[in-house]
Amino acid sequence: MVHFVGAGPGAPDLITMQGVRLLRQADTVIYAGSLVNPALLSYCKDGCTVFNSAELTLEQVIKIYLQEEEQHHMTVRLHTGDPSVYGAIQEQMDALRANSIPFRVTPGVSSFCAAAAALETEYTLPGVSQTVILTRLTGKTPVPERESLSALAAHGASMVIFLSAGMMESLQDALLKGAYTADTPAAIVYKASWPEEKLLRCSVGKLSELAHLHGIRSTALVLAGDFLSSPYERSCLYNPSFTTQYRKGVSTE
Ligand code: SAH
């Protein structure tokens, strides 16, 4: 059996309890060494075999799954954040299915959630934005033209940009081609929940300069949108005048 486990954003206690239980049981762990905090490996039992997926191809990873399965071992593949976001997990699941190897997925706390927590902010503010766009700039993996950053930026929604901290100038330009202005609030969150976490609040027009100043080129998210500072409306759900399935609204006049 193979378990895909979301490791969370970095802090070893931001993995789920299910994730820890599976790590404790695992005979073999393959972890994404470039992003997963190695401190999480302290949950593994003595004698657990550990591989760093950064040094492996998909074919080599699948070979390990097959070998371990033959020995009736349990393998954990530890992905950073949540495996469903830029996790390259689909191709692994399809290969396992093709080889009739059972697997399960345990979700994790994505870095975009950890970034909002660190900034003490909410992406979905009434009267500001009710949409969060998770995206990236084209790198080795191309982004479909219809999803180009400037096209998505036309919505002016709450935006989280992954995997693009090394291309901050293009990122800033693309945002400015959309609905954002140089003054739209923005933030760079480096290594959310790690001891070396950095929170840099700025405006869209200053993103590139600030990233350069702090030497940030990877393991960072860029957040942009009015949710970072605009006035908002209070929620309907918790408004005294709002009737819900559980509570009768009262007139507040
Ligand atoms: N599955 C992961 C994302 C993997 S892609 C998730 O759910 O978070 C790797 C990118 O995620 C990095 O380039 C960076 O943009 C972002 N990232 C991952 N961990 C991060 C962290 N702790 N702080 C800030 N950004 C992070």
PDB file of C-alpha atoms and ligand atoms in Angstrom:
ATOM      1  CA  MET A   1       0.000   0.000   0.000  1.00  0.00           C
ATOM      2  CA  VAL A   2       1.190   3.514  -0.806  1.00  0.00           C
ATOM      3  CA  HIS A   3       0.037   6.575   1.132  1.00  0.00           C
ATOM      4  CA  PHE A   4       0.385  10.030  -0.362  1.00  0.00           C
ATOM      5  CA  VAL A   5       0.606  12.352   2.620  1.00  0.00           C
ATOM      6  CA  GLY A   6       0.459  16.129   2.728  1.00  0.00           C
ATOM      7  CA  ALA A   7       3.316  17.264   4.970  1.00  0.00           C
ATOM      8  CA  GLY A   8       1.903  20.747   5.509  1.00  0.00           C
ATOM      9  CA  PRO A   9       3.833  23.958   4.874  1.00  0.00           C
ATOM     10  CA  GLY A  10       6.890  23.237   7.008  1.00  0.00           C
ATOM     11  CA  ALA A  11       6.325  23.326  10.769  1.00  0.00           C
ATOM     12  CA  PRO A  12       6.451  19.682  11.914  1.00  0.00           C
ATOM     13  CA  ASP A  13       3.249  20.085  13.945  1.00  0.00           C
ATOM     14  CA  LEU A  14       1.262  21.355  10.942  1.00  0.00           C
ATOM     15  CA  ILE A  15       0.982  17.851   9.475  1.00  0.00           C
ATOM     16  CA  THR A  16      -2.345  16.081  10.217  1.00  0.00           C
ATOM     17  CA  MET A  17      -2.644  13.446  12.954  1.00  0.00           C
ATOM     18  CA  GLN A  18      -3.400  10.919  10.207  1.00  0.00           C
ATOM     19  CA  GLY A  19      -0.182  11.952   8.460  1.00  0.00           C
ATOM     20  CA  VAL A  20       1.861  11.406  11.627  1.00  0.00           C
ATOM     21  CA  ARG A  21       0.224   8.001  12.243  1.00  0.00           C
ATOM     22  CA  LEU A  22       1.111   6.904   8.700  1.00  0.00           C
ATOM     23  CA  LEU A  23       4.697   8.181   9.005  1.00  0.00           C
ATOM     24  CA  ARG A  24       5.077   6.201  12.254  1.00  0.00           C
ATOM     25  CA  GLN A  25       3.877   3.023  10.509  1.00  0.00           C
ATOM     26  CA  ALA A  26       5.804   3.466   7.256  1.00  0.00           C
ATOM     27  CA  ASP A  27       8.498   0.968   6.251  1.00  0.00           C
ATOM     28  CA  THR A  28       9.643   3.324   3.496  1.00  0.00           C
ATOM     29  CA  VAL A  29       9.290   7.084   3.066  1.00  0.00           C
ATOM     30  CA  ILE A  30       9.917   9.054  -0.108  1.00  0.00           C
ATOM     31  CA  TYR A  31       9.931  12.762   0.675  1.00  0.00           C
ATOM     32  CA  ALA A  32      10.348  15.867  -1.452  1.00  0.00           C
ATOM     33  CA  GLY A  33      13.720  16.931  -0.035  1.00  0.00           C
ATOM     34  CA  SER A  34      13.687  20.328  -1.712  1.00  0.00           C
ATOM     35  CA  LEU A  35      10.570  21.502   0.154  1.00  0.00           C
ATOM     36  CA  VAL A  36       9.533  19.168   2.973  1.00  0.00           C
ATOM     37  CA  ASN A  37      11.023  20.002   6.373  1.00  0.00           C
ATOM     38  CA  PRO A  38      13.376  17.075   7.231  1.00  0.00           C
ATOM     39  CA  ALA A  39      12.272  17.490  10.877  1.00  0.00           C
ATOM     40  CA  LEU A  40       9.120  15.569   9.861  1.00  0.00           C
ATOM     41  CA  LEU A  41      11.256  12.471   9.359  1.00  0.00           C
ATOM     42  CA  SER A  42      11.684  12.272  13.132  1.00  0.00           C
ATOM     43  CA  TYR A  43       8.188  10.707  13.180  1.00  0.00           C
ATOM     44  CA  CYS A  44       9.499   7.680  11.232  1.00  0.00           C
ATOM     45  CA  LYS A  45      10.159   4.423  13.081  1.00  0.00           C
ATOM     46  CA  ASP A  46      13.692   3.037  13.510  1.00  0.00           C
ATOM     47  CA  GLY A  47      14.797   1.151  10.422  1.00  0.00           C
ATOM     48  CA  CYS A  48      12.490   3.063   8.057  1.00  0.00           C
ATOM     49  CA  THR A  49      14.135   3.495   4.644  1.00  0.00           C
ATOM     50  CA  VAL A  50      14.109   7.118   3.488  1.00  0.00           C
ATOM     51  CA  PHE A  51      14.483   8.349  -0.101  1.00  0.00           C
ATOM     52  CA  ASN A  52      14.703  11.954  -1.284  1.00  0.00           C
ATOM     53  CA  SER A  53      12.475  12.338  -4.342  1.00  0.00           C
ATOM     54  CA  ALA A  54      14.452  15.398  -5.495  1.00  0.00           C
ATOM     55  CA  GLU A  55      17.126  12.948  -6.698  1.00  0.00           C
ATOM     56  CA  LEU A  56      14.706  10.545  -8.395  1.00  0.00           C
ATOM     57  CA  THR A  57      12.748  10.359 -11.646  1.00  0.00           C
ATOM     58  CA  LEU A  58       9.099   9.295 -11.783  1.00  0.00           C
ATOM     59  CA  GLU A  59      10.232   5.909 -13.135  1.00  0.00           C
ATOM     60  CA  GLN A  60      12.607   5.397 -10.193  1.00  0.00           C
ATOM     61  CA  VAL A  61       9.889   6.366  -7.710  1.00  0.00           C
ATOM     62  CA  ILE A  62       7.437   3.900  -9.276  1.00  0.00           C
ATOM     63  CA  LYS A  63      10.114   1.180  -9.166  1.00  0.00           C
ATOM     64  CA  ILE A  64      10.502   1.772  -5.415  1.00  0.00           C
ATOM     65  CA  TYR A  65       6.710   1.522  -4.943  1.00  0.00           C
ATOM     66  CA  LEU A  66       6.693  -1.795  -6.855  1.00  0.00           C
ATOM     67  CA  GLN A  67       9.647  -3.248  -4.939  1.00  0.00           C
ATOM     68  CA  GLU A  68       8.203  -2.244  -1.575  1.00  0.00           C
ATOM     69  CA  GLU A  69       4.776  -3.618  -2.470  1.00  0.00           C
ATOM     70  CA  GLU A  70       6.329  -6.990  -3.394  1.00  0.00           C
ATOM     71  CA  GLN A  71       7.702  -7.120   0.152  1.00  0.00           C
ATOM     72  CA  HIS A  72       4.295  -6.149   1.590  1.00  0.00           C
ATOM     73  CA  HIS A  73       5.784  -2.921   2.906  1.00  0.00           C
ATOM     74  CA  MET A  74       3.873   0.301   3.514  1.00  0.00           C
ATOM     75  CA  THR A  75       5.280   3.331   1.715  1.00  0.00           C
ATOM     76  CA  VAL A  76       4.565   6.971   2.487  1.00  0.00           C
ATOM     77  CA  ARG A  77       5.162   9.555  -0.216  1.00  0.00           C
ATOM     78  CA  LEU A  78       5.438  12.827   1.655  1.00  0.00           C
ATOM     79  CA  HIS A  79       4.498  15.875  -0.407  1.00  0.00           C
ATOM     80  CA  THR A  80       4.831  19.479   0.705  1.00  0.00           C
ATOM     81  CA  GLY A  81       1.656  21.353   1.650  1.00  0.00           C
ATOM     82  CA  ASP A  82      -1.290  19.535   0.117  1.00  0.00           C
ATOM     83  CA  PRO A  83      -0.453  17.011  -2.607  1.00  0.00           C
ATOM     84  CA  SER A  84      -3.246  18.223  -4.921  1.00  0.00           C
ATOM     85  CA  VAL A  85      -1.577  21.611  -5.511  1.00  0.00           C
ATOM     86  CA  TYR A  86       1.465  21.358  -7.846  1.00  0.00           C
ATOM     87  CA  GLY A  87       2.199  17.958  -6.306  1.00  0.00           C
ATOM     88  CA  ALA A  88       2.749  15.879  -9.488  1.00  0.00           C
ATOM     89  CA  ILE A  89       0.619  13.252  -7.782  1.00  0.00           C
ATOM     90  CA  GLN A  90      -1.768  12.315 -10.627  1.00  0.00           C
ATOM     91  CA  GLU A  91       0.916  10.580 -12.713  1.00  0.00           C
ATOM     92  CA  GLN A  92       1.939   8.548  -9.664  1.00  0.00           C
ATOM     93  CA  MET A  93      -1.633   7.527  -8.850  1.00  0.00           C
ATOM     94  CA  ASP A  94      -2.234   6.505 -12.468  1.00  0.00           C
ATOM     95  CA  ALA A  95       0.963   4.411 -12.513  1.00  0.00           C
ATOM     96  CA  LEU A  96      -0.037   2.718  -9.247  1.00  0.00           C
ATOM     97  CA  ARG A  97      -3.516   1.980 -10.633  1.00  0.00           C
ATOM     98  CA  ALA A  98      -1.957   0.520 -13.791  1.00  0.00           C
ATOM     99  CA  ASN A  99       0.137  -1.766 -11.566  1.00  0.00           C
ATOM    100  CA  SER A 100      -2.822  -2.660  -9.298  1.00  0.00           C
ATOM    101  CA  ILE A 101      -1.083  -1.216  -6.235  1.00  0.00           C
ATOM    102  CA  PRO A 102      -3.576   0.217  -3.726  1.00  0.00           C
ATOM    103  CA  PHE A 103      -3.068   3.768  -2.505  1.00  0.00           C
ATOM    104  CA  ARG A 104      -4.747   6.466  -0.440  1.00  0.00           C
ATOM    105  CA  VAL A 105      -4.285  10.224  -0.149  1.00  0.00           C
ATOM    106  CA  THR A 106      -4.089  12.114   3.145  1.00  0.00           C
ATOM    107  CA  PRO A 107      -4.520  15.860   2.617  1.00  0.00           C
ATOM    108  CA  GLY A 108      -2.284  18.510   4.135  1.00  0.00           C
ATOM    109  CA  VAL A 109      -2.277  22.204   4.988  1.00  0.00           C
ATOM    110  CA  SER A 110      -1.318  24.012   1.799  1.00  0.00           C
ATOM    111  CA  SER A 111       1.229  26.810   1.966  1.00  0.00           C
ATOM    112  CA  PHE A 112      -1.391  29.290   0.751  1.00  0.00           C
ATOM    113  CA  CYS A 113      -3.349  28.632   3.956  1.00  0.00           C
ATOM    114  CA  ALA A 114      -0.202  28.970   6.073  1.00  0.00           C
ATOM    115  CA  ALA A 115       0.596  32.272   4.319  1.00  0.00           C
ATOM    116  CA  ALA A 116      -2.841  33.714   5.158  1.00  0.00           C
ATOM    117  CA  ALA A 117      -2.461  32.526   8.746  1.00  0.00           C
ATOM    118  CA  ALA A 118       0.960  34.133   9.074  1.00  0.00           C
ATOM    119  CA  LEU A 119      -0.367  37.413   7.676  1.00  0.00           C
ATOM    120  CA  GLU A 120      -3.505  37.167   9.860  1.00  0.00           C
ATOM    121  CA  THR A 121      -5.675  37.760   6.821  1.00  0.00           C
ATOM    122  CA  GLU A 122      -8.760  36.295   5.071  1.00  0.00           C
ATOM    123  CA  TYR A 123      -8.887  35.746   1.294  1.00  0.00           C
ATOM    124  CA  THR A 124     -12.675  35.883   1.013  1.00  0.00           C
ATOM    125  CA  LEU A 125     -13.819  39.184   2.459  1.00  0.00           C
ATOM    126  CA  PRO A 126     -17.443  40.195   1.825  1.00  0.00           C
ATOM    127  CA  GLY A 127     -17.572  43.273  -0.386  1.00  0.00           C
ATOM    128  CA  VAL A 128     -13.943  42.769  -1.499  1.00  0.00           C
ATOM    129  CA  SER A 129     -13.505  39.353  -3.134  1.00  0.00           C
ATOM    130  CA  GLN A 130     -15.182  35.966  -2.907  1.00  0.00           C
ATOM    131  CA  THR A 131     -12.681  34.197  -5.145  1.00  0.00           C
ATOM    132  CA  VAL A 132      -9.148  32.929  -4.582  1.00  0.00           C
ATOM    133  CA  ILE A 133      -7.008  32.271  -7.641  1.00  0.00           C
ATOM    134  CA  LEU A 134      -4.103  29.856  -7.145  1.00  0.00           C
ATOM    135  CA  THR A 135      -1.724  30.077 -10.056  1.00  0.00           C
ATOM    136  CA  ARG A 136       1.887  30.364 -11.234  1.00  0.00           C
ATOM    137  CA  LEU A 137       3.969  31.820 -14.015  1.00  0.00           C
ATOM    138  CA  THR A 138       5.149  29.579 -16.805  1.00  0.00           C
ATOM    139  CA  GLY A 139       8.371  27.859 -15.798  1.00  0.00           C
ATOM    140  CA  LYS A 140       9.483  24.464 -17.104  1.00  0.00           C
ATOM    141  CA  THR A 141       5.806  23.567 -16.936  1.00  0.00           C
ATOM    142  CA  PRO A 142       3.877  25.772 -19.357  1.00  0.00           C
ATOM    143  CA  VAL A 143       0.720  27.557 -18.224  1.00  0.00           C
ATOM    144  CA  PRO A 144      -2.111  27.465 -20.808  1.00  0.00           C
ATOM    145  CA  GLU A 145      -2.388  30.842 -22.596  1.00  0.00           C
ATOM    146  CA  ARG A 146      -5.970  31.377 -21.418  1.00  0.00           C
ATOM    147  CA  GLU A 147      -4.659  31.165 -17.825  1.00  0.00           C
ATOM    148  CA  SER A 148      -1.819  33.646 -18.249  1.00  0.00           C
ATOM    149  CA  LEU A 149      -1.226  35.704 -15.111  1.00  0.00           C
ATOM    150  CA  SER A 150      -2.285  38.924 -16.828  1.00  0.00           C
ATOM    151  CA  ALA A 151      -5.557  37.276 -17.994  1.00  0.00           C
ATOM    152  CA  LEU A 152      -6.316  35.993 -14.496  1.00  0.00           C
ATOM    153  CA  ALA A 153      -5.340  39.351 -13.008  1.00  0.00           C
ATOM    154  CA  ALA A 154      -8.211  40.933 -14.972  1.00  0.00           C
ATOM    155  CA  HIS A 155     -10.559  39.591 -12.276  1.00  0.00           C
ATOM    156  CA  GLY A 156      -8.920  41.586  -9.498  1.00  0.00           C
ATOM    157  CA  ALA A 157      -9.684  38.672  -7.158  1.00  0.00           C
ATOM    158  CA  SER A 158      -7.559  37.487  -4.224  1.00  0.00           C
ATOM    159  CA  MET A 159      -4.507  36.017  -5.908  1.00  0.00           C
ATOM    160  CA  VAL A 160      -1.879  33.536  -4.703  1.00  0.00           C
ATOM    161  CA  ILE A 161       1.074  32.902  -6.994  1.00  0.00           C
ATOM    162  CA  PHE A 162       3.170  29.776  -6.477  1.00  0.00           C
ATOM    163  CA  LEU A 163       6.527  28.753  -7.964  1.00  0.00           C
ATOM    164  CA  SER A 164       7.336  32.187  -9.380  1.00  0.00           C
ATOM    165  CA  ALA A 165       9.471  34.005  -6.790  1.00  0.00           C
ATOM    166  CA  GLY A 166      12.480  33.861  -9.132  1.00  0.00           C
ATOM    167  CA  MET A 167      10.584  35.774 -11.842  1.00  0.00           C
ATOM    168  CA  MET A 168       9.322  38.695  -9.817  1.00  0.00           C
ATOM    169  CA  GLU A 169       9.646  41.324 -12.546  1.00  0.00           C
ATOM    170  CA  SER A 170       7.465  39.413 -15.011  1.00  0.00           C
ATOM    171  CA  LEU A 171       5.085  38.628 -12.189  1.00  0.00           C
ATOM    172  CA  GLN A 172       4.704  42.277 -11.246  1.00  0.00           C
ATOM    173  CA  ASP A 173       4.263  43.313 -14.909  1.00  0.00           C
ATOM    174  CA  ALA A 174       1.583  40.677 -15.475  1.00  0.00           C
ATOM    175  CA  LEU A 175      -0.388  41.767 -12.407  1.00  0.00           C
ATOM    176  CA  LEU A 176      -0.231  45.394 -13.547  1.00  0.00           C
ATOM    177  CA  LYS A 177      -1.613  44.404 -16.969  1.00  0.00           C
ATOM    178  CA  GLY A 178      -4.710  43.144 -15.156  1.00  0.00           C
ATOM    179  CA  ALA A 179      -6.977  44.860 -12.672  1.00  0.00           C
ATOM    180  CA  TYR A 180      -4.277  45.579 -10.108  1.00  0.00           C
ATOM    181  CA  THR A 181      -2.545  48.940  -9.811  1.00  0.00           C
ATOM    182  CA  ALA A 182       0.905  49.739  -8.463  1.00  0.00           C
ATOM    183  CA  ASP A 183      -0.824  50.569  -5.143  1.00  0.00           C
ATOM    184  CA  THR A 184      -2.830  47.352  -4.817  1.00  0.00           C
ATOM    185  CA  PRO A 185      -1.730  45.643  -1.605  1.00  0.00           C
ATOM    186  CA  ALA A 186       0.566  42.639  -1.990  1.00  0.00           C
ATOM    187  CA  ALA A 187       2.790  40.418   0.132  1.00  0.00           C
ATOM    188  CA  ILE A 188       5.672  38.013  -0.260  1.00  0.00           C
ATOM    189  CA  VAL A 189       5.584  35.127   2.185  1.00  0.00           C
ATOM    190  CA  TYR A 190       8.840  33.207   2.382  1.00  0.00           C
ATOM    191  CA  LYS A 191       8.873  29.779   4.054  1.00  0.00           C
ATOM    192  CA  ALA A 192       5.579  30.178   5.917  1.00  0.00           C
ATOM    193  CA  SER A 193       5.676  28.358   9.289  1.00  0.00           C
ATOM    194  CA  TRP A 194       9.434  27.597   9.080  1.00  0.00           C
ATOM    195  CA  PRO A 195      11.774  29.191  11.674  1.00  0.00           C
ATOM    196  CA  GLU A 196      13.198  31.399   8.886  1.00  0.00           C
ATOM    197  CA  GLU A 197       9.752  32.617   7.750  1.00  0.00           C
ATOM    198  CA  LYS A 198       9.681  36.136   6.283  1.00  0.00           C
ATOM    199  CA  LEU A 199       6.538  38.229   5.801  1.00  0.00           C
ATOM    200  CA  LEU A 200       7.014  41.165   3.467  1.00  0.00           C
ATOM    201  CA  ARG A 201       3.967  43.392   3.007  1.00  0.00           C
ATOM    202  CA  CYS A 202       4.125  45.843   0.128  1.00  0.00           C
ATOM    203  CA  SER A 203       2.178  46.968  -2.930  1.00  0.00           C
ATOM    204  CA  VAL A 204       2.121  45.321  -6.372  1.00  0.00           C
ATOM    205  CA  GLY A 205       4.421  48.056  -7.731  1.00  0.00           C
ATOM    206  CA  LYS A 206       7.126  47.182  -5.164  1.00  0.00           C
ATOM    207  CA  LEU A 207       7.129  43.377  -5.414  1.00  0.00           C
ATOM    208  CA  SER A 208      10.188  43.016  -7.587  1.00  0.00           C
ATOM    209  CA  GLU A 209      12.266  45.550  -5.669  1.00  0.00           C
ATOM    210  CA  LEU A 210      11.413  44.011  -2.305  1.00  0.00           C
ATOM    211  CA  ALA A 211      12.132  40.431  -3.404  1.00  0.00           C
ATOM    212  CA  HIS A 212      15.486  41.580  -4.740  1.00  0.00           C
ATOM    213  CA  LEU A 213      16.295  43.479  -1.547  1.00  0.00           C
ATOM    214  CA  HIS A 214      15.644  40.405   0.599  1.00  0.00           C
ATOM    215  CA  GLY A 215      17.262  37.935  -1.819  1.00  0.00           C
ATOM    216  CA  ILE A 216      14.056  35.914  -2.202  1.00  0.00           C
ATOM    217  CA  ARG A 217      14.087  33.652  -5.263  1.00  0.00           C
ATOM    218  CA  SER A 218      12.301  30.478  -4.135  1.00  0.00           C
ATOM    219  CA  THR A 219      10.051  28.855  -1.509  1.00  0.00           C
ATOM    220  CA  ALA A 220       7.858  31.918  -1.428  1.00  0.00           C
ATOM    221  CA  LEU A 221       4.311  32.823  -2.331  1.00  0.00           C
ATOM    222  CA  VAL A 222       3.177  36.135  -3.720  1.00  0.00           C
ATOM    223  CA  LEU A 223      -0.219  37.338  -2.583  1.00  0.00           C
ATOM    224  CA  ALA A 224      -2.022  40.225  -4.230  1.00  0.00           C
ATOM    225  CA  GLY A 225      -5.423  41.824  -3.883  1.00  0.00           C
ATOM    226  CA  ASP A 226      -7.503  44.211  -1.858  1.00  0.00           C
ATOM    227  CA  PHE A 227      -8.168  41.521   0.760  1.00  0.00           C
ATOM    228  CA  LEU A 228      -4.770  42.490   2.207  1.00  0.00           C
ATOM    229  CA  SER A 229      -5.965  45.871   3.415  1.00  0.00           C
ATOM    230  CA  SER A 230      -9.309  47.151   2.133  1.00  0.00           C
ATOM    231  CA  PRO A 231     -12.383  47.927   4.181  1.00  0.00           C
ATOM    232  CA  TYR A 232     -14.880  45.071   3.993  1.00  0.00           C
ATOM    233  CA  GLU A 233     -18.477  44.305   4.912  1.00  0.00           C
ATOM    234  CA  ARG A 234     -19.268  42.157   7.927  1.00  0.00           C
ATOM    235  CA  SER A 235     -20.414  38.581   7.272  1.00  0.00           C
ATOM    236  CA  CYS A 236     -24.117  37.820   6.786  1.00  0.00           C
ATOM    237  CA  LEU A 237     -23.851  34.475   8.551  1.00  0.00           C
ATOM    238  CA  TYR A 238     -22.949  35.969  11.926  1.00  0.00           C
ATOM    239  CA  ASN A 239     -25.126  39.045  11.609  1.00  0.00           C
ATOM    240  CA  PRO A 240     -27.821  39.165  14.344  1.00  0.00           C
ATOM    241  CA  SER A 241     -30.510  39.979  11.729  1.00  0.00           C
ATOM    242  CA  PHE A 242     -29.690  36.938   9.568  1.00  0.00           C
ATOM    243  CA  THR A 243     -31.841  33.806   9.973  1.00  0.00           C
ATOM    244  CA  THR A 244     -30.036  30.490   9.465  1.00  0.00           C
ATOM    245  CA  GLN A 245     -30.948  26.832   9.898  1.00  0.00           C
ATOM    246  CA  TYR A 246     -29.614  27.083  13.455  1.00  0.00           C
ATOM    247  CA  ARG A 247     -30.533  30.584  14.621  1.00  0.00           C
ATOM    248  CA  LYS A 248     -33.471  32.974  14.191  1.00  0.00           C
ATOM    249  CA  GLY A 249     -32.543  36.467  13.069  1.00  0.00           C
ATOM    250  CA  VAL A 250     -33.714  39.432  15.132  1.00  0.00           C
ATOM    251  CA  SER A 251     -34.324  42.989  14.021  1.00  0.00           C
ATOM    252  CA  THR A 252     -31.395  45.188  14.981  1.00  0.00           C
ATOM    253  CA  GLU A 253     -33.150  48.488  14.288  1.00  0.00           C
TER     254      GLU A 253
HETATM  255  N1  SAH B   1       1.778  21.390  -2.650  1.00  0.00           N
HETATM  256  C1  SAH B   1       2.383  22.599  -2.163  1.00  0.00           C
HETATM  257  C2  SAH B   1       2.924  23.474  -3.280  1.00  0.00           C
HETATM  258  C3  SAH B   1       4.078  22.814  -4.005  1.00  0.00           C
HETATM  259  S1  SAH B   1       4.762  23.826  -5.254  1.00  0.00           S
HETATM  260  C4  SAH B   1       1.379  23.368  -1.297  1.00  0.00           C
HETATM  261  O1  SAH B   1       0.224  22.942  -1.172  1.00  0.00           O
HETATM  262  O2  SAH B   1       1.771  24.368  -0.695  1.00  0.00           O
HETATM  263  C5  SAH B   1       6.091  24.602  -4.412  1.00  0.00           C
HETATM  264  C6  SAH B   1       5.805  26.058  -4.218  1.00  0.00           C
HETATM  265  O3  SAH B   1       4.904  26.210  -3.141  1.00  0.00           O
HETATM  266  C7  SAH B   1       7.010  26.890  -3.824  1.00  0.00           C
HETATM  267  O4  SAH B   1       7.734  27.320  -4.954  1.00  0.00           O
HETATM  268  C8  SAH B   1       6.358  28.065  -3.138  1.00  0.00           C
HETATM  269  O5  SAH B   1       5.799  28.943  -4.084  1.00  0.00           O
HETATM  270  C9  SAH B   1       5.208  27.367  -2.420  1.00  0.00           C
HETATM  271  N2  SAH B   1       5.526  26.991  -1.037  1.00  0.00           N
HETATM  272  C10 SAH B   1       5.604  25.740  -0.536  1.00  0.00           C
HETATM  273  N3  SAH B   1       5.825  25.782   0.792  1.00  0.00           N
HETATM  274  C11 SAH B   1       5.876  27.097   1.134  1.00  0.00           C
HETATM  275  C12 SAH B   1       6.026  27.802   2.363  1.00  0.00           C
HETATM  276  N4  SAH B   1       6.181  27.147   3.532  1.00  0.00           N
HETATM  277  N5  SAH B   1       5.994  29.159   2.334  1.00  0.00           N
HETATM  278  C13 SAH B   1       5.811  29.830   1.177  1.00  0.00           C
HETATM  279  N6  SAH B   1       5.659  29.220  -0.018  1.00  0.00           N
HETATM  280  C14 SAH B   1       5.671  27.871  -0.041  1.00  0.00           C
END
